[in-house]
XYZ file of C-alpha atoms in Angstrom:
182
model
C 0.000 0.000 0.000
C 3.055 2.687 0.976
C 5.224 1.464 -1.677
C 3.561 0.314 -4.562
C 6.738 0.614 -6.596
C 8.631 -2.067 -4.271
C 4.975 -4.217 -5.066
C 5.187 -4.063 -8.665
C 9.025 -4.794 -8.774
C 8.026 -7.896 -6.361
C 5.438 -9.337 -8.611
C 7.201 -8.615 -12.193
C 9.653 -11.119 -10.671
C 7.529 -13.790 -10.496
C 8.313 -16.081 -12.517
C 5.954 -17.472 -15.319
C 2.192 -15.713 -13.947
C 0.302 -16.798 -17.165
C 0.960 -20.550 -15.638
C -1.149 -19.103 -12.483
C -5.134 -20.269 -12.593
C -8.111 -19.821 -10.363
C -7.687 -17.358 -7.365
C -4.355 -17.118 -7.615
C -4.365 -15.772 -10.863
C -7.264 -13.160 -10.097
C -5.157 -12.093 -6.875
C -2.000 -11.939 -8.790
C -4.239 -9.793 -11.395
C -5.608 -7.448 -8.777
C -2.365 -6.965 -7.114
C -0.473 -6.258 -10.369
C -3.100 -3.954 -11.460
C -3.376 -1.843 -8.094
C 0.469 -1.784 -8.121
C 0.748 0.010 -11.482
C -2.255 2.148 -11.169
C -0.610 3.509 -7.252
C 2.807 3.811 -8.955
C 1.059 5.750 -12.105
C 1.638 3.489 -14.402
C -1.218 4.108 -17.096
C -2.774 0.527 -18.549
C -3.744 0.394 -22.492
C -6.228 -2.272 -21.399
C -8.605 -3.542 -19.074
C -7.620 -7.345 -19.803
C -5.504 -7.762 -16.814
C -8.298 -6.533 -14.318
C -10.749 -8.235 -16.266
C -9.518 -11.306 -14.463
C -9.833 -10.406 -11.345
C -13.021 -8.731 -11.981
C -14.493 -11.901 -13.602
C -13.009 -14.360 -10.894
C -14.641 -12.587 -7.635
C -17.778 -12.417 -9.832
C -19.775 -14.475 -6.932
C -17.236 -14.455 -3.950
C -14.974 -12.214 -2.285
C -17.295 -9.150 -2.175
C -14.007 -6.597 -0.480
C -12.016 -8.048 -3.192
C -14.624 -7.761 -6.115
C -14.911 -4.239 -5.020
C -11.451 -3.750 -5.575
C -11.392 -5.061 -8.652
C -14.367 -2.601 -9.704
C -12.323 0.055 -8.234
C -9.415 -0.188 -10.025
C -10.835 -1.384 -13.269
C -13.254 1.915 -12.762
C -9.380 3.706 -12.826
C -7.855 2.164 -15.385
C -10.584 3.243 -18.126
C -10.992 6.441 -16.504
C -7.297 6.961 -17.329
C -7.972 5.620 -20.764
C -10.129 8.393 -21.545
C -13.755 6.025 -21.639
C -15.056 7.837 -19.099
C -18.724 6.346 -19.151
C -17.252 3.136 -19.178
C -15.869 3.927 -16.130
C -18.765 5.598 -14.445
C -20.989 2.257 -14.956
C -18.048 0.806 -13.312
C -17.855 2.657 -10.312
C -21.502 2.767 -9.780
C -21.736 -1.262 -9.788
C -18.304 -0.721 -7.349
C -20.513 1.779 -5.133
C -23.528 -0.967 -5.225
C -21.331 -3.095 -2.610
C -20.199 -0.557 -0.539
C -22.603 -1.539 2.334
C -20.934 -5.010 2.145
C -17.654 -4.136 2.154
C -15.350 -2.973 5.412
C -12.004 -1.345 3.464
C -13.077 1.925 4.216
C -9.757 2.733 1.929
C -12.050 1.318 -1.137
C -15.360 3.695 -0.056
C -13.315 6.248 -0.150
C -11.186 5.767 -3.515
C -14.721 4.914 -4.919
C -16.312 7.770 -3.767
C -13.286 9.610 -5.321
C -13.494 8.421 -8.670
C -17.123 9.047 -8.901
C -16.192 12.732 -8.029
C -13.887 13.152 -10.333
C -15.621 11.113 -13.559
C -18.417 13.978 -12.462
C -16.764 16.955 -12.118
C -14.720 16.285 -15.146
C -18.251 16.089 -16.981
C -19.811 19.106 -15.346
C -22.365 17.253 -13.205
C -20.727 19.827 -10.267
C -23.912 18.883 -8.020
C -23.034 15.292 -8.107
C -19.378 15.950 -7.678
C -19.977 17.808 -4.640
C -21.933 14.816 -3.309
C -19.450 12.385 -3.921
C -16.094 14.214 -2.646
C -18.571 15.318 0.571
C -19.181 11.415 0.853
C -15.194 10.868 0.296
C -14.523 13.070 3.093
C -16.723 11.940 5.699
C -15.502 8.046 5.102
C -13.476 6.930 8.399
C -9.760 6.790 7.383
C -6.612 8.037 9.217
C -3.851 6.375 8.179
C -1.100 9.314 6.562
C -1.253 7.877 3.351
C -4.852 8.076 2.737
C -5.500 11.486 4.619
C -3.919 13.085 1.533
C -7.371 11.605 -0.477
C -9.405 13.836 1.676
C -6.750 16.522 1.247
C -7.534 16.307 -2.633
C -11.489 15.914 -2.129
C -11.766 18.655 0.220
C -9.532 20.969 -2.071
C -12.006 19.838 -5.097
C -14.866 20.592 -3.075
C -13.637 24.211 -2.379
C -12.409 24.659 -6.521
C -16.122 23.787 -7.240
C -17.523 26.331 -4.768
C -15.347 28.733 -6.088
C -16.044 28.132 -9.757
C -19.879 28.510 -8.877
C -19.517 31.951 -6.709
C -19.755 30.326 -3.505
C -16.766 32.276 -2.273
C -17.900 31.808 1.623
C -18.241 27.382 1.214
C -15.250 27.859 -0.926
C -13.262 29.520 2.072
C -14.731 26.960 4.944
C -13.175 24.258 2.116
C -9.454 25.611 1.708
C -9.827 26.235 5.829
C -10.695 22.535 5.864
C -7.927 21.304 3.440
C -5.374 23.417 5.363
C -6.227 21.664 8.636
C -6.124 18.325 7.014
C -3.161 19.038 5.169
C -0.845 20.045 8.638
C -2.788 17.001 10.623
C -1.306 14.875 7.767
C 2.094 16.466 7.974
C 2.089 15.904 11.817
C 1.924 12.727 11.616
């Protein structure tokens, strides 16, 4: 999770994964996936994630989430953003199944920024306010509620709402030095 650089250089070196089948294969496929989406890697396809996605079809519910989540990212970072939006939404459909408040929140996330980027600023709002009010504390996540909160105050801005804009960069800034204290 801290160093998903060291976790793709870890499972690159294992040797022969197309001889993998069943779960590991789909947990192998998550992993891989999650790795190179956290270390910015952009994917040209959905086929890797497509395994997991299709293996946890009918069982692990936390880690068919995942898979939703991150396939949700990878074609929102291949530009088919409505793609990705049906994605998220059946990702969002498990959410009161799932415990990884991590995943809510990286859900909630992508479903902010799939509708801000398409204008639907209303929505957005919704979505980073639901991002921001999941349970998480660990540093490296506080920095998602860093980036909602900031969106949150850009869209206020951008619609004349100078005073929720202000409570919102107020908000961020307090996150931002909690995060740094820790």
């Amino acid at each position: 999770d801290v160093y998903p650089d060291s976790a793709l250089l870890l499972l690159e070196q294992i040797p022969h994964p197309e001889k993998l089948r069943g779960k590991q294969r789909a947990d192998y496929a998550l992993l891989l996936t999650q790795a190179q989406y956290r270390s910015n890697i952009v994917a040209t396809s959905d086929s890797l994630i497509n395994i997991a996605v299709g293996y946890y079809q009918d069982k692990d519910v936390e880690k068919r989430t995942a898979s939703l989540l991150y396939k949700g990212g990878v074609l929102k970072d291949m530009g088919k953003d409505e793609d990705a939006m049906l994605v998220y939404k059946e990702a969002e459909s498990y959410i009161p199944r799932i415990k990884d408040n991590r995943i809510v929140t990286l859900i909630y996330m992508g479903l902010g920024y799939l509708n801000q980027k398409n204008r639907n600023y209303a929505l957005s709002i919704d979505y980073f306010k639901k991002s921001v009010a999941v349970n998480i504390v660990p540093k490296q996540v506080l920095s998602w509620k860093v980036s909602s909160i900031m969106n949150l105050a850009n869209i206020s801005y951008y619609w004349g709402n100078r005073d929720d804009a202000d409570l919102y960069y107020d908000q961020m800034l307090s996150n931002y030095n909690k995060q740094n204290r820790m």
